Amino acid sequence: MNDDMRRMLEAIRFFNLVREESKRTIFCEPHRLDQVRAVIDQAGAADILTVRSSRSCPEGKLLVIDEGALEAQEREWQQGFLKQWRL
């Protein structure tokens, strides 16, 4: 494999990593779900933005959540908790 091909593969891997880490979940009011999804689809961002409805979402607001970061934080908390209780 030549250097140009290697650099191209590295760039593709980097782009995929950035794309995966850019994924977010948007919560909206239930009656706005179709509207928000349509806007996300029209923007071509459906591959990185997931839209969900929640009755807990404040009126007129969108909540953007990084679920990957929340999951990582939960794993870190669990590992710390388990370390604390090891004998």
Coordinates of N, CA and C in Angstrom, one line a residue:
M1 N 0.9 -1.2 0.0 CA 0.0 0.0 0.0 C 0.9 1.2 0.0
N2 N 0.6 2.2 -0.9 CA 1.5 3.3 -1.0 C 1.0 4.4 0.0
D3 N 1.9 5.4 0.2 CA 1.6 6.5 1.2 C 0.3 7.2 0.9
D4 N 0.0 7.5 -0.3 CA -1.3 8.2 -0.6 C -2.5 7.4 -0.2
M5 N -2.4 6.1 -0.5 CA -3.6 5.3 -0.1 C -3.7 5.2 1.5
R6 N -2.5 5.1 2.1 CA -2.5 5.1 3.6 C -3.1 6.3 4.2
R7 N -2.7 7.5 3.6 CA -3.2 8.8 4.1 C -4.7 8.9 3.9
M8 N -5.2 8.4 2.7 CA -6.6 8.4 2.4 C -7.4 7.6 3.4
L9 N -6.9 6.4 3.7 CA -7.5 5.5 4.7 C -7.5 6.1 6.1
E10 N -6.5 6.8 6.5 CA -6.4 7.4 7.8 C -7.4 8.6 7.8
A11 N -7.6 9.3 6.7 CA -8.6 10.4 6.7 C -10.0 9.8 6.8
I12 N -10.3 8.8 6.1 CA -11.6 8.1 6.2 C -11.9 7.6 7.6
R13 N -10.9 7.0 8.2 CA -11.1 6.5 9.6 C -11.3 7.7 10.6
F14 N -10.6 8.8 10.4 CA -10.8 10.0 11.2 C -12.2 10.5 11.0
F15 N -12.6 10.7 9.8 CA -13.9 11.2 9.5 C -15.0 10.3 10.1
N16 N -14.9 9.0 10.0 CA -15.9 8.1 10.7 C -15.9 8.3 12.2
L17 N -14.7 8.4 12.8 CA -14.6 8.6 14.2 C -15.3 9.9 14.6
V18 N -15.1 11.0 13.9 CA -15.7 12.3 14.2 C -17.2 12.2 14.0
R19 N -17.7 11.5 13.0 CA -19.1 11.3 12.7 C -19.8 10.6 13.9
E20 N -19.1 9.5 14.3 CA -19.7 8.7 15.4 C -19.8 9.5 16.7
E21 N -18.7 10.3 17.0 CA -18.7 11.1 18.2 C -19.6 12.3 18.1
S22 N -20.1 12.6 16.9 CA -21.0 13.8 16.8 C -22.4 13.4 17.0
K23 N -22.7 12.1 17.1 CA -24.1 11.7 17.2 C -24.8 12.3 18.5
R24 N -26.0 12.7 18.4 CA -26.7 13.3 19.5 C -28.2 12.9 19.4
T25 N -28.9 13.0 20.5 CA -30.3 12.7 20.5 C -31.0 14.0 20.9
I26 N -32.0 14.3 20.1 CA -32.8 15.5 20.3 C -34.2 15.1 20.9
F27 N -34.5 15.7 22.0 CA -35.8 15.5 22.6 C -36.7 16.7 22.4
C28 N -37.9 16.5 22.0 CA -38.9 17.5 21.8 C -40.2 17.2 22.4
E29 N -41.1 18.1 22.4 CA -42.5 17.8 22.8 C -43.1 16.8 21.9
P30 N -44.0 15.9 22.4 CA -44.6 14.9 21.5 C -45.3 15.4 20.3
H31 N -46.0 16.6 20.4 CA -46.7 17.1 19.2 C -45.8 17.7 18.2
R32 N -44.5 17.9 18.5 CA -43.6 18.5 17.5 C -42.7 17.4 16.9
L33 N -42.8 16.2 17.2 CA -41.9 15.1 16.8 C -41.8 15.1 15.3
D34 N -42.9 15.0 14.5 CA -42.9 14.9 13.1 C -42.2 16.2 12.5
Q35 N -42.5 17.3 13.0 CA -41.9 18.6 12.5 C -40.4 18.6 12.7
V36 N -39.9 18.2 13.9 CA -38.5 18.3 14.2 C -37.8 17.2 13.3
R37 N -38.4 16.0 13.2 CA -37.8 15.0 12.3 C -37.7 15.5 10.9
A38 N -38.7 16.1 10.4 CA -38.7 16.6 9.0 C -37.6 17.6 8.8
V39 N -37.4 18.5 9.8 CA -36.3 19.5 9.7 C -34.9 18.8 9.6
I40 N -34.7 17.8 10.5 CA -33.5 17.1 10.6 C -33.3 16.3 9.3
D41 N -34.3 15.7 8.8 CA -34.2 14.9 7.5 C -33.8 15.9 6.4
Q42 N -34.5 17.0 6.3 CA -34.3 18.0 5.3 C -32.8 18.6 5.3
A43 N -32.3 18.7 6.5 CA -30.9 19.1 6.7 C -29.9 18.0 6.4
G44 N -30.4 16.8 6.2 CA -29.4 15.7 5.9 C -28.6 15.3 7.1
A45 N -29.2 15.4 8.3 CA -28.5 15.1 9.5 C -29.1 13.9 10.2
A46 N -30.0 13.2 9.6 CA -30.6 12.1 10.3 C -29.6 11.0 10.7
D47 N -28.5 10.9 10.0 CA -27.5 9.9 10.4 C -26.8 10.2 11.7
I48 N -26.8 11.4 12.1 CA -26.1 11.8 13.4 C -27.1 12.4 14.4
L49 N -28.3 12.7 14.1 CA -29.2 13.2 15.0 C -30.5 12.3 15.1
T50 N -30.7 11.8 16.3 CA -31.9 11.0 16.5 C -32.9 11.9 17.2
V51 N -34.2 11.8 16.8 CA -35.2 12.7 17.4 C -36.2 11.8 18.2
R52 N -36.4 12.2 19.4 CA -37.4 11.4 20.3 C -38.3 12.5 21.0
S53 N -39.4 12.0 21.3 CA -40.4 12.9 22.0 C -40.3 12.6 23.5
S54 N -40.6 13.6 24.3 CA -40.7 13.4 25.7 C -41.7 14.5 26.3
R55 N -42.6 14.0 27.1 CA -43.5 14.9 27.8 C -42.8 15.8 28.8
S56 N -41.6 15.4 29.1 CA -40.8 16.2 30.1 C -40.0 17.3 29.4
C57 N -40.0 17.4 28.1 CA -39.3 18.5 27.4 C -40.1 19.8 27.7
P58 N -39.4 20.8 28.1 CA -40.0 22.1 28.3 C -40.7 22.6 27.0
E59 N -41.8 23.3 27.2 CA -42.6 23.8 26.0 C -41.7 24.8 25.2
G60 N -41.7 24.5 23.9 CA -41.0 25.4 23.0 C -39.5 25.2 22.9
K61 N -39.0 24.1 23.6 CA -37.6 23.9 23.7 C -37.2 22.6 23.1
L62 N -36.0 22.4 22.7 CA -35.4 21.1 22.3 C -34.3 20.8 23.2
L63 N -34.2 19.6 23.7 CA -33.1 19.2 24.5 C -32.1 18.3 23.7
V64 N -30.9 18.7 23.6 CA -29.9 17.9 22.9 C -29.0 17.2 23.9
I65 N -29.0 15.8 23.7 CA -28.3 15.0 24.6 C -27.2 14.2 23.9
D66 N -26.0 14.1 24.5 CA -25.0 13.2 24.0 C -25.0 11.9 24.8
E67 N -25.8 11.0 24.3 CA -26.0 9.7 25.0 C -24.8 8.9 25.1
G68 N -23.9 9.0 24.1 CA -22.6 8.3 24.3 C -21.8 8.8 25.5
A69 N -21.8 10.1 25.7 CA -21.1 10.7 26.8 C -21.7 10.2 28.1
L70 N -23.1 10.2 28.1 CA -23.8 9.8 29.3 C -23.5 8.3 29.7
E71 N -23.5 7.5 28.6 CA -23.1 6.1 28.8 C -21.7 5.9 29.3
A72 N -20.8 6.6 28.8 CA -19.4 6.6 29.3 C -19.3 7.0 30.7
Q73 N -20.0 8.1 31.1 CA -20.0 8.6 32.5 C -20.6 7.5 33.4
E74 N -21.6 6.9 33.0 CA -22.3 5.8 33.8 C -21.3 4.6 34.0
R75 N -20.6 4.2 32.9 CA -19.6 3.1 33.1 C -18.5 3.5 34.0
E76 N -18.0 4.8 33.9 CA -17.0 5.3 34.8 C -17.5 5.3 36.3
W77 N -18.7 5.7 36.5 CA -19.2 5.7 37.8 C -19.4 4.3 38.4
Q78 N -19.8 3.4 37.6 CA -20.0 2.0 38.0 C -18.6 1.4 38.4
Q79 N -17.6 1.6 37.5 CA -16.3 1.1 37.8 C -15.8 1.7 39.1
G80 N -15.9 3.0 39.3 CA -15.5 3.6 40.6 C -16.2 3.0 41.8
F81 N -17.5 2.8 41.6 CA -18.3 2.2 42.7 C -17.9 0.8 43.0
L82 N -17.6 0.0 42.0 CA -17.1 -1.4 42.2 C -15.8 -1.4 42.8
K83 N -14.9 -0.5 42.4 CA -13.5 -0.4 43.0 C -13.6 -0.1 44.5
Q84 N -14.5 0.8 44.9 CA -14.7 1.2 46.3 C -15.1 0.0 47.1
W85 N -15.8 -0.9 46.6 CA -16.4 -2.0 47.4 C -15.6 -3.3 47.3
R86 N -14.5 -3.3 46.5 CA -13.7 -4.5 46.5 C -12.9 -4.8 47.7
L87 N -12.8 -6.0 48.1 CA -12.1 -6.3 49.3 C -10.6 -6.6 49.0

